[in-house]
Amino acid sequence: MSRSITLGQYYPASSVLHRADGRMKLILTVVFMVMCFLCKSLASFALLLLFTLGLVFASTVPLKIVLKSVRMIIFILIFTFVLNIFFTPGTGEPLLAFWIFRVYKDGIWKAFFMSFRVFCLVIGTGLLISYTTSPVDITHSIESLLMPLSKIGIPVHSFAMMMFIALRFIPTLSDDAEKIMTAQRSRGVDFSSGPLMGRIRSLVSVLIPLFVSSFRRADELAVAMECRCYHGGEGKTSLHVMKVRFSDFVILFVFLAVAAGTVLLNGIKFGYSM
Amino acid sequence: MTDTGKTGYIQCRNLSFSYEPKPESGPVKYALKDVGLTFEKGEFVAVIGRNSSGKSTLAKLFSLIIEPTSGELVIDGKTVSSELTDAEILDIHRKVGMVFQNPDNQLIATVVEEDIAFGPENLGCPPDEIRRRVDSALAAVSLTDYAGAEPARLSGGQKQRVAIAGVLAMQPECIIFDESTAMLDPIGRRDVMNIMRSLKDKGITVINITHLMDEAARADRIVILDGGSVIAEGTPKDILSDTALLEQYGIIPPQCTALLNELRKKGFDLPSGVTPDEVADIIAAAAGL
C-alpha cells in the first residue's frame, strides 16, 4: 500500500555536505545567498560558478538531478533575462532600437549576470538544503536555530512539532486519499473525464472524507502522544544530539573565504562589472 | 469481587464513568457503572465484551485519558483524581503504557528508532540512556534490523511491534492493549500475542482488551464486561467453557472450545479446554492415543 514518497528532493548519500550539521547548512545557505549578490564582475562570477560546481561535486548528487531543479525555474530565468535586456538604461549608442525598447551592451551583460546569479542561487541553496538535508533534519535544525525566540514567548517547539507531524503524515494521508478515491470511483464518481469544473467538484467527495479521517487521526495521535509522556518541549531530550563538529567550521571557513574572494575579484574590471 | 483485601497494581472500587454531563432529570447514561476490579502486578488479563460494553472506556480511565465520574481508581498506590500534580500524571503515563488499535495513528516519527525514542525523550533521559533503551526495546520485539527503517514501509504487525517497543522504552510496569490486534493479519496477530506473553514473563502487567476469544484464552484471567458492568471474571477455562454465560452476552467461544462442546453434544464425556494444545490433548486422550 505505502509507496515511497520522497519529500522535496532529498538525495540520500553520505557526502561531506550530507554529514554537515543542519543548522550550519542553514547558515551557509544565507552566506551563499549573500555571496551570489556580492558578485559584480566577470571574475567574481567565474569564481561563483566554480564554487557552485565544487558544491555539486562535494554533495555527490548527480549533475543531472541538480539540473532538474533548474528546469523548474527556467521560466523565471528567461523572464529575468528578457527584462534586464530591455530595461537596463545604458550609455552611448543602443545596439538595437525599436518602438520603446533600447538594447544596450550594458543590458546584455546585466541580463546575463542576473540570470546567472539566479541559476547559481537555486543550485547552491538546493544543494545545501533540499538535496542533502532530510526534511526531518531541516525541521530539527530550524527548531534549534530559532530556540532563542522561545525566550520571548514564541512557541518554537510547538511549531517544529507541527511541521514534524505534518511531514510524518503526508504518506499516511496520501494513502487515505487514494483509498477514498477508489471507494468513490466504485460508487460512480468520475475523476478523470468530463468538464474541468465537474472534475473539480468531484474532488469534494474526496476532500470531505479526507478531512474527517485526518481529524480522527489527529485526535488519536494526540492521545497516543500524551500516553507516551509528551508534555511539550520542556525538558525534552533527544536521541540524536546535534553537534557542530570541526569539519562544519572548516566548511564555514571555505564559504567565508569564497565570499571574500568574490568581493576581491569585483575589483577586476575585465569585461563588464556592475 | 470488589474487596479481596489485597491491594492490586490497578484497583477500582465502584468506578463509574459517563461521557455525558449529568442530565437535569432522568437517569445518567453510564459507559461504566460501579466497576470493581483488581489487577495484580505481573498479571496477564483479558478484558472481553461486545461493542459498547465499556472495555475501551476502562482502558482510557487506566491511562488517565479520562477522569472517573465517580468511584475510586488507584494505580500503583496513587488515587486518580483531578488533584494529581503534573509530575504524578507523567509518572502514571510512564508506568501504564497503551498500545492502540491503529498503528498508523500512534507512531510519531519517520524513522523506527526515533519513534521508539519519543517516550524516553519526553521523560528527559540523557542520549546514551535513550540509545540503550531503544536498543533493548527493539530487541524485545525482534526488530533490531529495522532500527533505521521508515514505519510507513513496514507491515501492520511490524508497525504494531514498533508501537509496543515505543511503550517498552518508557520502562512501564503495565501495558494495556486496546484491541491492538484488530487490524492485523494472522501472522501479525500471532507475533503481537507472543510479545504479550513475553512481557508477562518479564513481570509486566498485561491487560489485553479484545474481541478475539482465541486471544483471551491465552490470558491468565478473563474479565467480561457488558453494559458497563463486570459480568464475570475467572480463568479462561472456567469462563470460556461456560456456554450459557457466553451465549447470554453475545460472546462466541474459541473454535477449539466450540469443537469440544459439539463433541459433548454427541455424547462424548470430555473435560473442558480452551487452547488448541489443550483441546488436542483432550481429544487425543479420549481417542486413547
Coordinates of N, CA and C in Angstrom, one line a residue, chain B residues 57-229:
Chain B
T57 N -13.5 2.2 27.4 CA -13.6 3.3 28.5 C -12.7 2.9 29.6
L58 N -12.7 1.6 30.0 CA -11.8 1.2 31.1 C -10.4 1.5 30.8
A59 N -10.0 1.2 29.6 CA -8.6 1.4 29.2 C -8.3 2.9 29.2
K60 N -9.2 3.8 28.8 CA -9.0 5.2 28.8 C -8.8 5.7 30.2
L61 N -9.6 5.1 31.1 CA -9.6 5.5 32.6 C -8.2 5.2 33.1
F62 N -7.7 3.9 32.8 CA -6.5 3.5 33.4 C -5.3 4.3 32.9
S63 N -5.4 4.8 31.6 CA -4.3 5.6 31.1 C -4.5 7.1 31.3
L64 N -5.4 7.5 32.1 CA -5.7 8.8 32.5 C -6.1 9.7 31.3
I65 N -6.7 9.1 30.3 CA -7.2 10.0 29.2 C -8.5 10.6 29.7
I66 N -9.2 9.9 30.5 CA -10.4 10.5 31.0 C -10.4 10.3 32.5
E67 N -11.2 11.0 33.2 CA -11.2 11.0 34.7 C -12.5 10.3 35.2
P68 N -12.4 9.5 36.2 CA -13.7 8.9 36.7 C -14.8 9.9 37.1
T69 N -16.0 9.5 36.7 CA -17.1 10.4 37.1 C -17.4 10.2 38.6
S70 N -17.4 8.9 39.0 CA -17.4 8.7 40.5 C -16.7 7.4 40.8
G71 N -16.5 7.1 42.0 CA -15.8 5.9 42.4 C -14.4 6.1 42.6
E72 N -13.7 5.0 42.8 CA -12.2 5.2 43.2 C -11.4 4.4 42.2
L73 N -10.3 5.0 41.7 CA -9.4 4.3 40.9 C -8.0 4.5 41.5
V74 N -7.3 3.4 41.8 CA -6.0 3.5 42.4 C -5.0 2.8 41.5
I75 N -4.0 3.6 41.0 CA -3.0 3.0 40.2 C -1.6 3.0 40.9
D76 N -1.1 1.9 41.2 CA 0.2 1.8 41.9 C 0.2 2.7 43.2
G77 N -0.9 2.6 44.0 CA -0.9 3.3 45.2 C -1.4 4.7 45.1
K78 N -1.5 5.3 43.9 CA -1.9 6.7 43.7 C -3.4 6.7 43.3
T79 N -4.2 7.5 44.1 CA -5.6 7.6 43.7 C -5.8 8.6 42.6
V80 N -6.4 8.2 41.6 CA -6.6 9.1 40.4 C -7.7 10.1 40.7
S81 N -7.3 11.4 40.7 CA -8.3 12.5 40.9 C -7.7 13.7 40.2
S82 N -8.5 14.8 40.2 CA -8.1 16.0 39.5 C -7.0 16.7 40.3
E83 N -6.7 16.2 41.5 CA -5.7 16.8 42.3 C -4.3 16.3 42.0
L84 N -4.1 15.3 41.1 CA -2.8 14.8 40.8 C -2.0 16.0 40.2
T85 N -0.7 16.0 40.6 CA 0.2 17.0 40.0 C 0.6 16.6 38.7
D86 N 1.1 17.5 37.9 CA 1.6 17.1 36.5 C 2.7 16.0 36.6
A87 N 3.6 16.1 37.6 CA 4.6 15.2 37.7 C 4.0 13.8 38.0
E88 N 3.0 13.7 38.8 CA 2.4 12.5 39.2 C 1.7 11.9 38.0
I89 N 1.0 12.7 37.2 CA 0.3 12.3 36.0 C 1.4 11.7 35.0
L90 N 2.5 12.4 34.8 CA 3.5 12.0 33.9 C 4.1 10.6 34.4
D91 N 4.2 10.4 35.7 CA 4.7 9.2 36.2 C 3.7 8.0 35.9
I92 N 2.4 8.3 36.1 CA 1.5 7.2 35.7 C 1.5 6.9 34.2
H93 N 1.6 8.0 33.4 CA 1.7 7.7 32.0 C 2.9 6.9 31.7
R94 N 4.0 7.1 32.4 CA 5.2 6.3 32.2 C 5.0 4.8 32.6
K95 N 4.3 4.7 33.7 CA 4.1 3.3 34.3 C 3.1 2.5 33.5
V96 N 2.0 3.2 33.1 CA 0.9 2.5 32.4 C 0.9 2.9 30.9
G97 N 1.5 2.0 30.1 CA 1.6 2.3 28.6 C 0.4 1.8 27.9
M98 N 0.1 2.4 26.8 CA -1.1 2.0 26.0 C -0.6 1.6 24.6
V99 N -1.1 0.6 24.0 CA -0.9 0.3 22.6 C -2.3 0.3 22.0
F100 N -2.5 1.1 21.0 CA -3.9 1.3 20.4 C -4.1 0.5 19.2
Q101 N -5.3 0.6 18.7 CA -5.7 -0.3 17.6 C -5.0 0.0 16.3
N102 N -5.0 1.3 15.9 CA -4.4 1.7 14.6 C -3.0 2.1 14.8
P103 N -2.0 1.3 14.3 CA -0.6 1.6 14.4 C -0.2 2.9 13.8
D104 N -0.9 3.3 12.7 CA -0.6 4.5 11.9 C -0.8 5.7 12.8
N105 N -1.7 5.6 13.7 CA -2.1 6.8 14.5 C -1.3 6.9 15.8
Q106 N -0.4 6.1 16.0 CA 0.4 6.2 17.3 C 1.9 6.2 17.1
L107 N 2.3 6.2 15.8 CA 3.7 6.3 15.5 C 4.0 7.8 15.2
I108 N 5.0 8.4 15.8 CA 5.2 9.8 15.7 C 6.3 10.2 14.7
A109 N 7.3 9.4 14.7 CA 8.5 9.7 13.9 C 8.5 9.0 12.6
T110 N 9.4 9.5 11.7 CA 9.5 8.9 10.4 C 10.6 7.8 10.3
V111 N 11.3 7.6 11.4 CA 12.3 6.5 11.5 C 11.9 5.7 12.7
V112 N 12.0 4.4 12.6 CA 11.6 3.5 13.7 C 12.3 3.8 15.0
E113 N 13.6 4.0 15.0 CA 14.3 4.2 16.3 C 14.0 5.6 16.9
E114 N 13.7 6.5 16.0 CA 13.3 7.8 16.6 C 11.9 7.8 17.2
D115 N 11.1 7.0 16.6 CA 9.8 6.8 17.2 C 9.9 6.2 18.6
I116 N 10.7 5.1 18.7 CA 10.8 4.4 20.0 C 11.5 5.4 21.0
A117 N 12.3 6.3 20.5 CA 13.0 7.2 21.4 C 12.0 8.3 22.0
F118 N 10.9 8.4 21.3 CA 10.0 9.5 21.7 C 9.6 9.5 23.2
G119 N 9.3 8.4 23.7 CA 8.9 8.3 25.1 C 10.1 8.7 26.1
P120 N 11.2 8.0 25.9 CA 12.4 8.4 26.8 C 12.8 9.9 26.6
E121 N 12.6 10.4 25.4 CA 13.0 11.8 25.1 C 12.1 12.7 26.0
N122 N 10.8 12.4 26.0 CA 9.8 13.2 26.8 C 10.1 13.1 28.2
L123 N 10.7 11.9 28.6 CA 11.0 11.7 30.1 C 12.3 12.4 30.4
G124 N 13.0 12.9 29.4 CA 14.2 13.7 29.7 C 15.4 12.8 30.0
C125 N 15.4 11.6 29.4 CA 16.6 10.7 29.6 C 17.8 11.3 28.8
P126 N 19.0 11.1 29.3 CA 20.2 11.5 28.5 C 20.3 10.7 27.3
P127 N 21.0 11.2 26.2 CA 21.1 10.5 25.0 C 21.6 9.1 25.0
D128 N 22.6 8.8 25.8 CA 23.1 7.4 25.9 C 22.1 6.5 26.5
E129 N 21.4 7.0 27.5 CA 20.4 6.2 28.1 C 19.2 5.9 27.1
I130 N 18.9 6.9 26.3 CA 17.8 6.7 25.3 C 18.3 5.6 24.3
R131 N 19.5 5.7 23.9 CA 20.1 4.7 23.0 C 20.0 3.3 23.5
R132 N 20.3 3.2 24.8 CA 20.3 1.8 25.5 C 18.8 1.3 25.5
R133 N 17.9 2.2 25.8 CA 16.5 1.8 25.9 C 16.0 1.4 24.6
V134 N 16.3 2.2 23.6 CA 15.8 2.0 22.2 C 16.3 0.6 21.7
D135 N 17.6 0.3 22.0 CA 18.2 -0.9 21.5 C 17.5 -2.1 22.2
S136 N 17.3 -2.0 23.5 CA 16.7 -3.2 24.2 C 15.3 -3.3 23.9
A137 N 14.5 -2.2 23.6 CA 13.1 -2.3 23.2 C 13.0 -3.0 21.9
L138 N 13.9 -2.6 20.9 CA 13.9 -3.2 19.6 C 14.2 -4.7 19.7
A139 N 15.1 -5.0 20.6 CA 15.4 -6.5 20.7 C 14.2 -7.2 21.3
A140 N 13.5 -6.6 22.2 CA 12.4 -7.3 22.8 C 11.3 -7.6 21.8
V141 N 11.1 -6.8 20.8 CA 10.1 -7.0 19.8 C 10.7 -7.6 18.5
S142 N 12.0 -8.1 18.6 CA 12.8 -8.6 17.5 C 12.7 -7.8 16.2
L143 N 13.0 -6.5 16.3 CA 13.0 -5.6 15.2 C 14.4 -4.9 15.1
T144 N 15.4 -5.5 15.7 CA 16.7 -4.8 15.7 C 17.2 -4.4 14.3
D145 N 16.9 -5.2 13.3 CA 17.3 -4.9 12.0 C 16.6 -3.8 11.3
Y146 N 15.5 -3.4 11.9 CA 14.6 -2.3 11.3 C 14.8 -1.0 12.0
A147 N 15.9 -0.8 12.8 CA 16.1 0.4 13.5 C 16.0 1.7 12.7
G148 N 16.6 1.6 11.4 CA 16.6 2.8 10.6 C 15.5 2.8 9.6
A149 N 14.5 1.9 9.6 CA 13.5 1.8 8.6 C 12.4 2.9 8.8
E150 N 11.7 3.1 7.7 CA 10.6 4.0 7.8 C 9.3 3.2 8.2
P151 N 8.6 3.6 9.3 CA 7.4 2.9 9.7 C 6.4 2.7 8.5
A152 N 6.4 3.7 7.6 CA 5.4 3.6 6.5 C 5.6 2.4 5.6
R153 N 6.9 1.9 5.6 CA 7.2 0.8 4.8 C 7.0 -0.6 5.5
L154 N 6.7 -0.6 6.8 CA 6.6 -1.8 7.5 C 5.1 -2.4 7.4
S155 N 5.0 -3.7 7.7 CA 3.7 -4.3 7.7 C 2.9 -3.9 8.9
G156 N 1.6 -4.1 9.0 CA 0.8 -3.8 10.1 C 1.4 -4.4 11.4
G157 N 1.7 -5.7 11.4 CA 2.2 -6.3 12.5 C 3.5 -5.7 13.0
Q158 N 4.4 -5.4 12.0 CA 5.7 -4.8 12.4 C 5.5 -3.4 13.0
K159 N 4.5 -2.6 12.4 CA 4.2 -1.3 13.0 C 3.8 -1.4 14.4
Q160 N 2.9 -2.4 14.6 CA 2.4 -2.6 16.0 C 3.5 -3.0 16.9
R161 N 4.4 -3.7 16.4 CA 5.6 -4.1 17.3 C 6.4 -2.9 17.6
V162 N 6.5 -2.0 16.6 CA 7.2 -0.7 16.9 C 6.5 0.1 18.0
A163 N 5.2 0.1 17.9 CA 4.4 0.8 18.9 C 4.6 0.2 20.3
I164 N 4.7 -1.1 20.3 CA 5.0 -1.8 21.6 C 6.4 -1.4 22.1
A165 N 7.3 -1.4 21.2 CA 8.7 -1.1 21.6 C 8.7 0.4 22.1
G166 N 7.9 1.3 21.5 CA 7.8 2.6 22.0 C 7.4 2.7 23.4
V167 N 6.4 1.9 23.7 CA 5.9 1.9 25.1 C 7.0 1.2 26.0
L168 N 7.6 0.1 25.6 CA 8.6 -0.5 26.4 C 9.8 0.4 26.8
A169 N 10.1 1.3 25.9 CA 11.3 2.2 26.1 C 11.0 3.1 27.3
M170 N 9.8 3.2 27.7 CA 9.5 4.1 28.9 C 9.6 3.2 30.1
Q171 N 10.0 2.0 30.0 CA 10.1 1.0 31.1 C 8.8 1.0 31.9
P172 N 7.7 0.6 31.3 CA 6.4 0.7 32.1 C 6.3 -0.5 33.0
E173 N 5.3 -0.5 33.9 CA 5.0 -1.6 34.8 C 3.8 -2.3 34.3
C174 N 3.0 -1.6 33.4 CA 1.8 -2.2 32.9 C 1.6 -1.7 31.5
I175 N 1.1 -2.6 30.6 CA 0.8 -2.2 29.3 C -0.6 -2.7 28.9
I176 N -1.4 -1.7 28.5 CA -2.8 -2.0 28.1 C -2.8 -2.1 26.6
F177 N -3.3 -3.2 26.0 CA -3.5 -3.3 24.6 C -5.0 -3.1 24.3
D178 N -5.3 -2.0 23.7 CA -6.7 -1.7 23.4 C -7.0 -2.2 21.9
E179 N -7.4 -3.4 21.8 CA -7.7 -4.0 20.6 C -6.6 -3.9 19.6
S180 N -5.4 -4.1 20.1 CA -4.2 -3.8 19.3 C -4.0 -4.8 18.1
T181 N -4.7 -5.9 18.1 CA -4.5 -6.9 17.0 C -5.7 -6.8 16.0
A182 N -6.6 -5.9 16.3 CA -7.9 -5.9 15.5 C -7.6 -5.7 14.0
M183 N -6.5 -4.9 13.7 CA -6.3 -4.5 12.3 C -5.2 -5.3 11.7
L184 N -4.8 -6.4 12.4 CA -3.6 -7.1 11.9 C -4.0 -8.4 11.2
D185 N -3.1 -8.9 10.3 CA -3.3 -10.2 9.7 C -2.9 -11.3 10.7
P186 N -3.2 -12.6 10.5 CA -3.0 -13.6 11.4 C -1.5 -13.7 11.9
I187 N -0.6 -13.5 11.0 CA 0.8 -13.6 11.4 C 1.2 -12.4 12.4
G188 N 0.7 -11.2 12.0 CA 1.0 -10.0 12.9 C 0.3 -10.3 14.3
R189 N -0.9 -10.8 14.2 CA -1.6 -11.1 15.5 C -0.8 -12.1 16.4
R190 N -0.3 -13.1 15.7 CA 0.4 -14.1 16.5 C 1.7 -13.5 17.1
D191 N 2.4 -12.7 16.3 CA 3.6 -12.1 16.8 C 3.3 -11.2 18.0
V192 N 2.2 -10.4 17.9 CA 1.9 -9.5 19.0 C 1.5 -10.3 20.2
M193 N 0.7 -11.4 20.0 CA 0.3 -12.2 21.2 C 1.6 -12.8 21.9
N194 N 2.5 -13.3 21.0 CA 3.7 -13.8 21.6 C 4.5 -12.8 22.5
I195 N 4.5 -11.5 22.0 CA 5.2 -10.5 22.7 C 4.4 -10.2 24.0
M196 N 3.1 -10.3 24.0 CA 2.3 -10.1 25.2 C 2.8 -11.1 26.3
R197 N 2.9 -12.3 25.9 CA 3.3 -13.4 26.8 C 4.7 -13.1 27.3
S198 N 5.6 -12.7 26.4 CA 7.0 -12.5 26.9 C 7.0 -11.3 27.9
L199 N 6.1 -10.3 27.6 CA 6.1 -9.2 28.6 C 5.7 -9.6 29.9
K200 N 4.6 -10.5 29.9 CA 4.1 -11.0 31.2 C 5.3 -11.8 31.9
D201 N 6.0 -12.5 31.1 CA 7.1 -13.3 31.8 C 8.2 -12.4 32.3
K202 N 8.3 -11.1 31.8 CA 9.2 -10.2 32.4 C 8.7 -9.4 33.6
G203 N 7.5 -9.8 34.0 CA 6.9 -9.2 35.2 C 6.0 -8.0 34.9
I204 N 5.8 -7.7 33.6 CA 4.9 -6.5 33.3 C 3.5 -7.0 33.3
T205 N 2.7 -6.1 33.9 CA 1.2 -6.4 33.9 C 0.7 -6.2 32.6
V206 N 0.0 -7.2 32.0 CA -0.5 -7.0 30.6 C -2.1 -7.1 30.7
I207 N -2.7 -6.0 30.2 CA -4.2 -6.1 30.1 C -4.5 -6.0 28.6
N208 N -5.1 -7.1 28.1 CA -5.5 -7.2 26.7 C -7.0 -7.0 26.5
I209 N -7.4 -5.9 25.9 CA -8.8 -5.7 25.6 C -9.0 -6.2 24.2
T210 N -9.9 -7.2 24.1 CA -10.0 -7.8 22.8 C -11.4 -8.3 22.5
H211 N -11.6 -8.5 21.2 CA -12.8 -9.2 20.7 C -12.6 -10.7 20.5
L212 N -11.3 -11.0 20.4 CA -11.0 -12.3 19.9 C -10.8 -13.3 21.1
M213 N -11.6 -14.4 21.1 CA -11.6 -15.3 22.2 C -10.3 -16.2 22.2
D214 N -9.8 -16.4 21.0 CA -8.5 -17.1 20.9 C -7.4 -16.4 21.7
E215 N -7.5 -15.1 21.6 CA -6.5 -14.3 22.4 C -6.8 -14.4 23.9
A216 N -8.1 -14.2 24.2 CA -8.5 -14.2 25.6 C -8.1 -15.5 26.3
A217 N -8.2 -16.6 25.5 CA -7.9 -17.9 26.0 C -6.4 -18.0 26.5
R218 N -5.6 -17.2 26.0 CA -4.2 -17.2 26.4 C -3.8 -16.4 27.6
A219 N -4.8 -15.7 28.1 CA -4.5 -14.9 29.3 C -4.6 -15.7 30.5
D220 N -4.2 -15.1 31.7 CA -4.3 -15.9 33.0 C -5.7 -15.8 33.5
R221 N -6.4 -14.6 33.2 CA -7.7 -14.4 33.8 C -8.5 -13.6 32.7
I222 N -9.8 -13.8 32.8 CA -10.7 -13.1 31.8 C -11.7 -12.3 32.6
V223 N -11.9 -11.1 32.2 CA -13.0 -10.3 32.7 C -14.0 -10.0 31.6
I224 N -15.3 -10.3 31.9 CA -16.3 -10.0 30.9 C -17.0 -8.7 31.3
L225 N -17.1 -7.8 30.4 CA -17.9 -6.6 30.7 C -19.1 -6.6 29.8
D226 N -20.2 -6.1 30.3 CA -21.3 -5.9 29.4 C -22.2 -4.8 30.0
G227 N -22.5 -3.9 29.1 CA -23.3 -2.7 29.5 C -22.7 -1.9 30.6
G228 N -21.4 -1.9 30.6 CA -20.7 -1.1 31.6 C -20.4 -1.7 33.0
S229 N -20.8 -3.0 33.1 CA -20.6 -3.7 34.4 C -19.8 -4.9 34.2

